[in-house]
Amino acid sequence: MAASMLDWALRAARQVLPSPCTRQVRSYYVDWRMLRDVKRRKLAYEYADERLRINAIRKNTILPKELQEVADKEIADLPRDSCPVRIRNRCVLTSRPRGVKRRWRLSRIVFRHFADHAQMSGVQRAMW
Amino acid sequence: KLFSTSSMLSTENDKSAASKDSSTEVASKSQKGTAEAPKQKLLDIIGSMTVEVSYRKKLKQLKTRKPLNPELVEAVSAVASSLPLSKKQTESELLAQLRRHEETTDKQKKGGIINIRNVISEMAVKRQSPAQRGMRISSRISLKLDEDDQRIKSLQNFFLVSSPTIWDLEFAKEIAAVTAQPPRNGFEEMIQWTKEGILWEFPIDNEAGMEDDAEFHEHIFLEKHLKDFPKQGPIRHFMELVICGLSKNPYLSVKQKIEHIEWFQNYFEEKKELLQEI
């Protein structure tokens, strides 16, 4: 089980670019929590349409209630990781779940590190 | 002034030592050059420059040309007489097209194996295409005989160019990887990023990557997809609301909208027994 998970993780994590890349290449996700988040995102993408349609049936005043109850059960039967609510916007580099700025997808610590080394384009220390 | 004098010189050179084909093309070009805007003059100059460059090649080709099929020549003359344009000009241009086509088919028959060097040299030569574009545009304006060419070509042409095999593609990729130098300056870096897809292409095309060929009426008038639904009742009401929402959605393609409607159709088909109990 662990071996297969590792295989899956390796395959999922390795992204081979077609052209020779001189930048830093990361071949593993930072930690298992990040991996689980990645899985949730993929499943949420796959089931997004179905969830949208079933919810359209549920959140309705026109269709009969029995039909809506059936739709309730159907959406509960979908895999738990397919709902978008379970996705957490983690830091891309450190997998920190809190203190993440959405625009850069980085945690506050990493952001500060890069900004101070002048590696963030257009970011400057504020002074007013 | 400089441009006009140089164009005069180049056109004179061409006329003095011209073959039958190039003379007609250059004549048409020079007529246009004097009449139209300076932009057209520039295009003509560039076009005539390329004509000069390829002149030696044309001399060689003239010497070593095999005679055209007499039936085709008769067909050409018949086509030229049937068209309203000037007969001699159309005839000469059609014959030029024929000869060019003959040469390409001969080349294909002789050199069946695709040479990778040619592929790479083509990739390098493509840079010259904006210069040749002037020539192409003027030739296109003067010709307008595509249908007739196709009729003639269909007699001959069933030799398809075989697409490069996987091994050829791999080899080309290897060569590209080996010869790829790291970017010397910021411009080359940006070019590389654009090729990889990291950088968008400017001017920004809002519909990049989106290939929606459907007209607006296919997006908005979705009632025709509701044919299989019952015409009365809550389901119809619900589906009409769905369609109203989909018609206002600019982010989905027509296919996706139809998929949504079909999914609902299947869903309600499955729940038919349940619905009839109610």
XYZ file of C-alpha atoms in Angstrom:
406
model
C 0.000 0.000 0.000
C 2.724 2.393 0.981
C 4.827 1.359 -2.014
C 1.956 1.900 -4.437
C 1.226 5.261 -2.855
C 4.863 6.199 -3.234
C 4.800 5.127 -6.881
C 1.688 7.164 -7.497
C 3.227 10.101 -5.722
C 6.421 9.884 -7.741
C 4.547 9.631 -11.005
C 2.225 12.433 -10.080
C 4.987 14.630 -8.802
C 7.434 14.292 -11.630
C 6.739 16.783 -14.349
C 9.005 16.396 -17.344
C 9.315 19.509 -19.481
C 9.950 18.876 -23.182
C 12.715 21.467 -23.450
C 15.938 21.440 -21.355
C 15.132 23.471 -18.256
C 17.875 25.363 -16.469
C 15.641 26.367 -13.566
C 15.266 24.552 -10.280
C 13.225 21.410 -10.853
C 11.257 19.961 -7.984
C 10.502 16.296 -8.381
C 8.569 15.704 -5.136
C 5.767 17.480 -3.365
C 6.794 19.133 -0.139
C 4.812 16.833 2.143
C 1.964 14.361 2.216
C -0.567 17.007 3.127
C 0.289 18.836 -0.059
C -0.145 15.616 -1.988
C -3.563 15.039 -0.466
C -4.499 18.600 -1.382
C -3.401 17.939 -4.954
C -5.580 14.825 -5.075
C -8.541 16.780 -3.787
C -8.058 19.437 -6.426
C -7.931 16.848 -9.199
C -11.075 15.104 -8.014
C -12.882 18.379 -7.527
C -12.038 19.287 -11.134
C -13.328 15.937 -12.412
C -16.603 16.037 -10.532
C -17.201 19.769 -10.854
C -19.781 19.483 -13.641
C -21.757 16.703 -11.953
C -21.832 18.530 -8.654
C -23.017 21.673 -10.402
C -25.858 19.839 -12.108
C -27.002 17.911 -9.065
C -26.909 21.047 -6.984
C -29.006 22.807 -9.612
C -31.647 20.143 -9.035
C -31.385 20.390 -5.290
C -31.472 24.152 -4.873
C -34.803 24.560 -6.573
C -38.331 25.536 -5.778
C -39.846 24.179 -8.991
C -39.022 20.475 -8.989
C -40.835 18.130 -6.612
C -39.270 17.539 -3.230
C -38.926 13.808 -3.669
C -36.691 14.390 -6.636
C -34.615 16.785 -4.610
C -34.227 14.258 -1.827
C -32.988 11.698 -4.314
C -30.502 14.245 -5.602
C -29.373 14.867 -2.017
C -28.534 11.227 -1.615
C -26.710 11.164 -4.932
C -24.455 14.029 -4.110
C -23.680 12.478 -0.737
C -22.600 9.329 -2.566
C -19.954 11.140 -4.536
C -16.386 10.759 -3.197
C -15.715 12.989 -0.274
C -12.600 14.507 -1.818
C -14.554 15.782 -4.790
C -16.101 18.725 -3.007
C -14.226 21.993 -3.510
C -14.711 23.011 0.091
C -12.003 20.608 1.190
C -9.355 22.336 -0.885
C -6.953 24.421 1.150
C -4.820 27.066 -0.538
C -1.457 26.036 0.806
C 1.840 27.741 0.202
C 3.322 26.344 -2.977
C 6.865 26.143 -1.665
C 6.481 25.264 2.005
C 2.942 23.805 2.163
C 2.038 26.175 4.970
C -1.753 26.226 5.341
C -2.006 29.623 6.989
C -0.709 33.053 6.121
C -0.817 32.435 2.353
C -1.339 35.366 0.005
C -3.548 34.299 -2.877
C -1.916 36.377 -5.582
C 1.466 34.736 -5.158
C 0.365 31.416 -3.658
C 3.189 31.840 -1.141
C 3.247 31.931 2.622
C 4.177 35.176 4.299
C 7.617 33.941 5.297
C 8.656 32.815 1.825
C 7.171 35.954 0.328
C 9.221 38.107 2.658
C 12.344 36.102 1.896
C 12.011 36.543 -1.839
C 10.904 40.149 -1.673
C 13.910 41.075 0.440
C 16.256 39.392 -2.029
C 14.584 41.387 -4.842
C 13.267 38.255 -6.528
C 9.647 39.359 -6.625
C 8.896 41.500 -9.612
C 7.247 44.774 -8.716
C 7.334 44.231 -4.969
C 8.982 46.853 -2.867
C 9.175 47.630 0.849
C 6.357 49.962 1.747
C 7.232 53.344 3.085
C 4.824 56.215 3.339
C 13.242 59.541 -53.398
C 15.931 56.992 -52.720
C 13.366 54.224 -52.695
C 11.804 55.276 -55.975
C 15.159 55.440 -57.787
C 16.243 52.058 -56.469
C 12.938 50.504 -57.508
C 13.350 51.932 -61.001
C 16.834 50.445 -61.225
C 15.699 47.031 -60.016
C 12.737 46.894 -62.378
C 14.954 47.877 -65.305
C 17.405 45.110 -64.437
C 14.617 42.608 -64.333
C 13.108 43.699 -67.606
C 16.396 43.641 -69.484
C 17.118 40.029 -68.700
C 13.676 38.636 -68.035
C 12.167 35.275 -68.779
C 8.552 35.043 -69.903
C 7.132 34.299 -66.432
C 8.985 36.889 -64.368
C 8.285 39.637 -66.898
C 4.509 39.311 -66.581
C 4.711 39.281 -62.786
C 7.099 42.230 -62.625
C 5.077 44.183 -65.169
C 1.940 43.787 -63.096
C 3.897 44.789 -60.007
C 5.467 47.878 -61.568
C 2.047 49.053 -62.765
C 0.730 48.821 -59.258
C 3.809 50.457 -57.730
C 3.352 53.720 -59.548
C -0.349 53.905 -58.899
C -0.638 53.014 -55.199
C 0.633 54.086 -51.780
C 4.328 53.983 -50.718
C 3.604 50.862 -48.643
C 2.799 48.974 -51.810
C 6.038 50.332 -53.313
C 8.008 48.870 -50.437
C 6.327 45.509 -50.889
C 7.079 45.631 -54.586
C 10.704 46.481 -53.952
C 11.055 43.569 -51.572
C 9.282 41.308 -54.040
C 11.460 42.388 -56.927
C 14.551 41.892 -54.788
C 13.605 38.300 -54.171
C 12.963 37.882 -57.877
C 16.524 39.057 -58.587
C 17.983 36.658 -56.037
C 16.210 33.645 -57.517
C 17.031 34.681 -61.087
C 19.987 32.329 -61.490
C 17.893 29.429 -60.299
C 15.272 30.289 -62.881
C 17.841 30.364 -65.686
C 18.961 26.886 -64.693
C 15.390 25.691 -64.579
C 14.667 27.166 -67.992
C 17.567 25.284 -69.521
C 16.696 21.935 -67.981
C 12.920 21.872 -68.362
C 11.036 18.946 -69.773
C 8.192 19.789 -72.192
C 4.688 19.944 -70.677
C 2.001 17.458 -71.476
C 0.273 18.690 -74.694
C -3.163 17.777 -73.352
C -2.570 19.998 -70.345
C -1.435 22.843 -72.568
C -4.652 22.493 -74.559
C -6.657 22.497 -71.345
C -4.814 25.634 -70.257
C -5.646 27.423 -73.480
C -9.309 26.362 -73.203
C -9.498 27.649 -69.615
C -7.806 30.921 -70.567
C -10.245 31.501 -73.400
C -13.226 30.767 -71.157
C -12.175 33.350 -68.549
C -12.967 37.049 -68.954
C -9.363 38.180 -68.082
C -6.685 38.823 -70.696
C -6.023 35.544 -72.495
C -2.265 35.696 -72.918
C -1.609 36.682 -69.332
C -3.794 33.938 -67.913
C -2.269 31.388 -70.228
C 1.259 32.286 -69.249
C 0.418 32.262 -65.564
C -1.368 28.938 -65.771
C 1.582 27.436 -67.601
C 3.914 28.791 -64.927
C 1.753 27.183 -62.236
C 1.767 23.909 -64.157
C 5.526 23.913 -64.496
C 5.998 24.650 -60.827
C 3.626 21.846 -59.960
C 5.454 19.435 -62.262
C 8.725 20.291 -60.600
C 7.384 19.729 -57.106
C 5.881 16.361 -58.054
C 9.164 15.340 -59.665
C 11.074 16.311 -56.552
C 8.704 14.302 -54.393
C 9.008 11.257 -56.617
C 12.798 11.351 -56.587
C 13.470 12.293 -52.966
C 10.873 10.198 -51.143
C 12.759 10.047 -47.834
C 12.252 13.256 -45.938
C 15.579 14.887 -45.266
C 15.794 16.267 -41.749
C 18.311 18.824 -42.904
C 15.664 20.263 -45.168
C 13.249 20.388 -42.260
C 15.722 22.321 -40.145
C 16.776 24.554 -43.029
C 13.105 25.232 -43.682
C 12.756 26.285 -40.074
C 15.664 28.687 -40.618
C 14.394 29.889 -43.976
C 11.000 30.724 -42.582
C 12.492 33.978 -41.306
C 12.564 35.237 -44.869
C 8.846 34.696 -45.297
C 7.809 38.287 -44.513
C 10.038 39.398 -47.384
C 8.457 36.865 -49.694
C 5.013 37.809 -48.489
C 5.036 40.895 -50.696
C 5.641 38.701 -53.728
C 2.983 36.242 -52.670
C 0.380 38.937 -52.127
C 0.954 40.526 -55.514
C 0.948 37.154 -57.249
C -2.233 36.222 -55.457
C -3.944 39.417 -56.552
C -2.951 38.836 -60.125
C -3.824 35.165 -60.310
C -7.164 34.335 -58.614
C -7.268 31.067 -60.536
C -7.321 28.534 -57.731
C -10.305 26.537 -58.939
C -8.821 25.961 -62.360
C -5.514 24.958 -60.859
C -7.252 22.395 -58.753
C -8.960 20.961 -61.781
C -5.606 20.562 -63.473
C -3.941 19.265 -60.362
C -6.588 16.640 -59.697
C -5.555 15.003 -62.962
C -2.067 14.444 -61.668
C -1.838 14.694 -57.990
C -2.467 11.705 -55.785
C 1.013 11.550 -54.415
C 0.468 12.602 -50.799
C 3.328 13.940 -48.691
C 3.787 11.311 -45.983
C 3.826 12.900 -42.554
C 7.186 12.604 -40.778
C 7.463 9.392 -38.767
C 7.927 9.309 -34.995
C 11.629 8.556 -35.425
C 12.107 11.594 -37.602
C 10.347 13.749 -35.057
C 12.494 12.323 -32.263
C 15.634 12.979 -34.245
C 14.561 16.546 -34.928
C 13.846 17.051 -31.229
C 17.286 15.662 -30.318
C 19.008 18.014 -32.696
C 17.004 20.960 -31.410
C 17.896 20.038 -27.826
C 21.603 19.707 -28.603
C 21.856 22.903 -30.609
C 19.781 24.986 -28.203
C 22.070 27.639 -26.768
C 21.213 29.393 -23.511
C 19.675 32.798 -24.277
C 22.233 35.502 -24.889
C 19.978 38.369 -23.896
C 16.564 39.218 -22.523
C 14.920 39.123 -25.934
C 15.986 35.556 -26.599
C 14.876 34.586 -23.132
C 11.447 36.047 -23.812
C 11.311 34.231 -27.150
C 12.090 30.957 -25.390
C 9.453 31.603 -22.774
C 6.869 32.358 -25.467
C 7.687 29.067 -27.184
C 7.310 27.169 -23.915
C 3.992 28.894 -23.255
C 5.118 30.720 -20.132
C 4.755 34.140 -21.767
C 1.669 35.160 -23.665
C 1.810 36.396 -27.214
C 1.506 40.136 -27.735
C -0.739 41.877 -28.745
C -2.905 39.958 -26.325
C -5.492 37.815 -28.020
C -8.382 37.392 -25.624
C -9.445 34.221 -27.362
C -6.059 32.492 -27.347
C -6.511 28.768 -26.881
C -10.259 29.053 -27.326
C -11.475 27.660 -30.618
C -15.150 28.337 -30.582
C -16.327 28.255 -34.181
C -20.000 28.485 -33.274
C -22.115 31.499 -34.171
C -23.977 33.525 -31.574
C -27.315 31.952 -32.432
C -26.015 28.532 -31.492
C -25.182 29.838 -28.053
C -28.420 31.670 -27.382
C -31.205 29.749 -29.080
C -30.954 26.446 -27.244
C -34.650 25.562 -27.330
C -34.136 23.076 -30.145
C -32.268 20.839 -27.678
C -35.415 20.666 -25.552
C -37.314 18.615 -28.085
C -37.316 15.397 -26.070
C -38.582 16.954 -22.904
C -42.274 17.011 -21.914
C -43.892 20.264 -22.915
C -45.783 20.904 -19.732
C -44.929 20.594 -16.121
C -42.201 21.465 -13.666
C -39.418 19.729 -15.621
C -40.043 21.901 -18.647
C -40.084 24.973 -16.445
C -36.800 23.905 -14.864
C -35.135 23.205 -18.216
C -36.226 26.538 -19.603
C -34.524 28.232 -16.676
C -31.422 26.125 -17.313
C -31.401 27.203 -20.936
C -31.867 30.839 -19.998
C -28.839 30.602 -17.726
C -26.716 28.782 -20.309
C -27.532 31.294 -23.017
C -26.198 34.062 -20.827
C -22.961 32.202 -20.074
C -20.091 33.455 -22.249
C -17.503 31.115 -20.770
C -18.827 27.788 -21.966
C -18.538 26.418 -25.479
C -21.598 25.185 -27.337
C -20.501 21.593 -26.826
C -20.347 21.999 -23.085
C -23.797 23.567 -23.027
C -25.241 20.722 -25.058
C -23.544 18.249 -22.714
C -25.217 19.882 -19.734
C -28.631 19.613 -21.366
C -28.050 16.001 -22.371
C -26.973 15.083 -18.874
C -30.227 16.477 -17.528
C -32.103 14.554 -20.164
C -30.468 11.272 -19.120
C -31.025 12.046 -15.471
C -34.721 12.656 -15.889
C -35.052 9.558 -18.104
C -33.635 7.448 -15.299
C -35.912 9.032 -12.745
C -39.036 8.583 -14.882
C -40.552 5.868 -12.669
C -40.022 7.948 -9.598
C -41.605 10.922 -11.312
C -44.628 8.920 -12.390
C -45.261 7.840 -8.810
C -45.582 11.477 -7.895
